[in-house]
C-alpha atoms as an extended CHARMM CRD file, in Angstrom:
* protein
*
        70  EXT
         1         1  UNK       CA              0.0000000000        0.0000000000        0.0000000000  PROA      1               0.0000000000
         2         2  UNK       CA              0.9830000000        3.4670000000       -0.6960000000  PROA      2               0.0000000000
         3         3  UNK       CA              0.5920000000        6.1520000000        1.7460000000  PROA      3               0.0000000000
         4         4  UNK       CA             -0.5810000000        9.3940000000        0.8040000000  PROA      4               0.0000000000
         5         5  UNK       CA             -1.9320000000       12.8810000000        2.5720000000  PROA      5               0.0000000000
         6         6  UNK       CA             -5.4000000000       13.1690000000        2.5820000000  PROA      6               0.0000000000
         7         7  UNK       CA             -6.0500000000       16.4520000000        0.7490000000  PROA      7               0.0000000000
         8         8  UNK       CA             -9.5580000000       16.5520000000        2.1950000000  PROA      8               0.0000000000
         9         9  UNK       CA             -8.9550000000       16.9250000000        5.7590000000  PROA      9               0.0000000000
        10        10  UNK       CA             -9.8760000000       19.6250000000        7.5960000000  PROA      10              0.0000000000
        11        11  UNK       CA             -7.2480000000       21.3160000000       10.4930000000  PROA      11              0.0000000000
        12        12  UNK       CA             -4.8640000000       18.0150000000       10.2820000000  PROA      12              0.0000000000
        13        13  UNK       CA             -3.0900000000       16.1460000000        7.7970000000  PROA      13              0.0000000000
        14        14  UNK       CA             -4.3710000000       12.4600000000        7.7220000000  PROA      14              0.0000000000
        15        15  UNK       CA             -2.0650000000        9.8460000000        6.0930000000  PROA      15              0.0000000000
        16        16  UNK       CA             -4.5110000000        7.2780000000        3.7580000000  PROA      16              0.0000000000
        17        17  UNK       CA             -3.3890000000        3.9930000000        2.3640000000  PROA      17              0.0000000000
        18        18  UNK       CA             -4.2360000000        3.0450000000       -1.3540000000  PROA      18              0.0000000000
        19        19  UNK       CA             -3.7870000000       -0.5090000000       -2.9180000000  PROA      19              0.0000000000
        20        20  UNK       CA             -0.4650000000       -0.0380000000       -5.4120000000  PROA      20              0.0000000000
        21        21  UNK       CA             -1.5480000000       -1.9460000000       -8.6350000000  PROA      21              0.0000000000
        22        22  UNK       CA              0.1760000000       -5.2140000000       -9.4000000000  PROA      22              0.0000000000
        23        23  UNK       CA              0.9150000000       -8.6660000000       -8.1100000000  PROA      23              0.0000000000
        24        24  UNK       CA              0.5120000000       -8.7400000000       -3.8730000000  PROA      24              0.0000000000
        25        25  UNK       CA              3.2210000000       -8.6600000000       -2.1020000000  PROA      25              0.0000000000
        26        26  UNK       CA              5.2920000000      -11.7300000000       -1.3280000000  PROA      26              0.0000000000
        27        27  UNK       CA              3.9240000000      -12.6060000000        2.5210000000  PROA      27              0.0000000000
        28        28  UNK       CA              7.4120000000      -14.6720000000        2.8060000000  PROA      28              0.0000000000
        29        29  UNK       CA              9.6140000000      -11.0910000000        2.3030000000  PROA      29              0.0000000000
        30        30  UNK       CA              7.6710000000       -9.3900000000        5.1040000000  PROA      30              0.0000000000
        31        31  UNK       CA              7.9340000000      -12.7040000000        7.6030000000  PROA      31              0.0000000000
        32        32  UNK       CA             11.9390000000      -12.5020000000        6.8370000000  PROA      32              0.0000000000
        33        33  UNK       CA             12.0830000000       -8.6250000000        7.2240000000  PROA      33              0.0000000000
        34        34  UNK       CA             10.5300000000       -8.7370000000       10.3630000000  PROA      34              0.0000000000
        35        35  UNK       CA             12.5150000000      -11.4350000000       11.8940000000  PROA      35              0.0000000000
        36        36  UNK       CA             15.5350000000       -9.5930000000       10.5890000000  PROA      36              0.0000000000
        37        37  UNK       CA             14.4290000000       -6.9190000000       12.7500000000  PROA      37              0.0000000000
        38        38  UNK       CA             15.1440000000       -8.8140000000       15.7490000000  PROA      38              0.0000000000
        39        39  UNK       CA             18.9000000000       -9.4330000000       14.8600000000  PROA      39              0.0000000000
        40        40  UNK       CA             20.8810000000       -7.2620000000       17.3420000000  PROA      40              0.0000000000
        41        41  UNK       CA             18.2380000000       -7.1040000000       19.7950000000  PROA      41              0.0000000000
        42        42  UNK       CA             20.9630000000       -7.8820000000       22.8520000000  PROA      42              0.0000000000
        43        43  UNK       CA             22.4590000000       -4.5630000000       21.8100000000  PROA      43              0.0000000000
        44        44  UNK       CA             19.0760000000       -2.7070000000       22.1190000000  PROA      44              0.0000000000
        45        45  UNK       CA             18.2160000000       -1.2250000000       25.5550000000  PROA      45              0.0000000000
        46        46  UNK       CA             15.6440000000       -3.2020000000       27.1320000000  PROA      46              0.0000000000
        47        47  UNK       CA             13.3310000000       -0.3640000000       27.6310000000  PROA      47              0.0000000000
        48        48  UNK       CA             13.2860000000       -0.3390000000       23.8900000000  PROA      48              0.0000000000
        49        49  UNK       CA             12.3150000000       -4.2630000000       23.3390000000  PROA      49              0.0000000000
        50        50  UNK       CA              8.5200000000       -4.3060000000       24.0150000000  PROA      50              0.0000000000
        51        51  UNK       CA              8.5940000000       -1.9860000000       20.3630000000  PROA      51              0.0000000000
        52        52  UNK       CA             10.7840000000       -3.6690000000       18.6080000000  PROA      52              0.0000000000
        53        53  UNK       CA              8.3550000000       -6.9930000000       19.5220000000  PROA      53              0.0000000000
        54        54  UNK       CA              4.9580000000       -4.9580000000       18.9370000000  PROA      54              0.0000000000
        55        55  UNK       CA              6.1650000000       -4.3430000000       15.4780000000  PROA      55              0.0000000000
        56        56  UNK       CA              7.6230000000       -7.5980000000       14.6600000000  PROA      56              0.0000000000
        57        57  UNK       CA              4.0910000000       -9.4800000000       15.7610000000  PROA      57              0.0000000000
        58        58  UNK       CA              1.9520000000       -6.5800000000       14.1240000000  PROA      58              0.0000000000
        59        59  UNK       CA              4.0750000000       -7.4700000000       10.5490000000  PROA      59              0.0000000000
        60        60  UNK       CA              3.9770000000      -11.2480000000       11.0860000000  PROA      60              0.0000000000
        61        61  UNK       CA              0.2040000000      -11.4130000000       11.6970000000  PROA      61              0.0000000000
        62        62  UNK       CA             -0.7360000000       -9.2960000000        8.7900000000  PROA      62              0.0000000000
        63        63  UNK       CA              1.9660000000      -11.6570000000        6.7050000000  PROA      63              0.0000000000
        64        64  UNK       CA              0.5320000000      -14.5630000000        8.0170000000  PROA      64              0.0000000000
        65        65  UNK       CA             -3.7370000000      -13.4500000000        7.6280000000  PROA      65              0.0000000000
        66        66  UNK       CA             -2.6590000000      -12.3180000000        3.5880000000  PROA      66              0.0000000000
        67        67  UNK       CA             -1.6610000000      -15.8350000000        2.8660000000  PROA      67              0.0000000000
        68        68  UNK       CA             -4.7410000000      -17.5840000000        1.0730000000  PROA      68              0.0000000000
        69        69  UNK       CA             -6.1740000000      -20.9760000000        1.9490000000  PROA      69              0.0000000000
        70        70  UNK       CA             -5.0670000000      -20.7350000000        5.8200000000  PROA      70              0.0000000000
C-alpha cells in the first residue's frame, strides 16, 4: 500500500493507504524482514524491546492473515 496525505482533511493532515496496482506482495519477504528486525536485539536497551516486539508481531500477523487458503 501506498501512503498518501489526505487532501480533504480539515485542520490536520491524515495519512490514507491506497492498494499499489500489481501482483501482492510476497507474505514470505515481510515474515523474513521482520525477523531480521530482531537481529541485534541484545544490543538494544531493554526499555526499547517491548517496540521492537509490537512491530515484529503486528508485521507477522498481517503476513501470516494475507496468505490464502489458511
Amino acid at each position: 500500500m501506498s501512503a498518501r496525505t489526505c487532501r480533504y482533511c480539515i485542520g490536520y493532515r491524515k495519512t490514507v493507504s491506497y492498494p499499489l496496482p500489481g501482483p501482492p506482495p510476497n507474505p514470505a519477504d515481510a515474515i523474513d524482514g521482520a525477523l531480521e528486525r530482531l537481529d541485534g536485539l541484545e544490543n538494544v536497551p531493554l526499555a526499547e524491546h517491548v517496540a521492537r516486539f509490537d512491530a515484529v508481531h503486528a508485521t507477522l500477523t498481517e503476513a501470516l492473515s494475507s496468505i490464502e487458503q489458511v
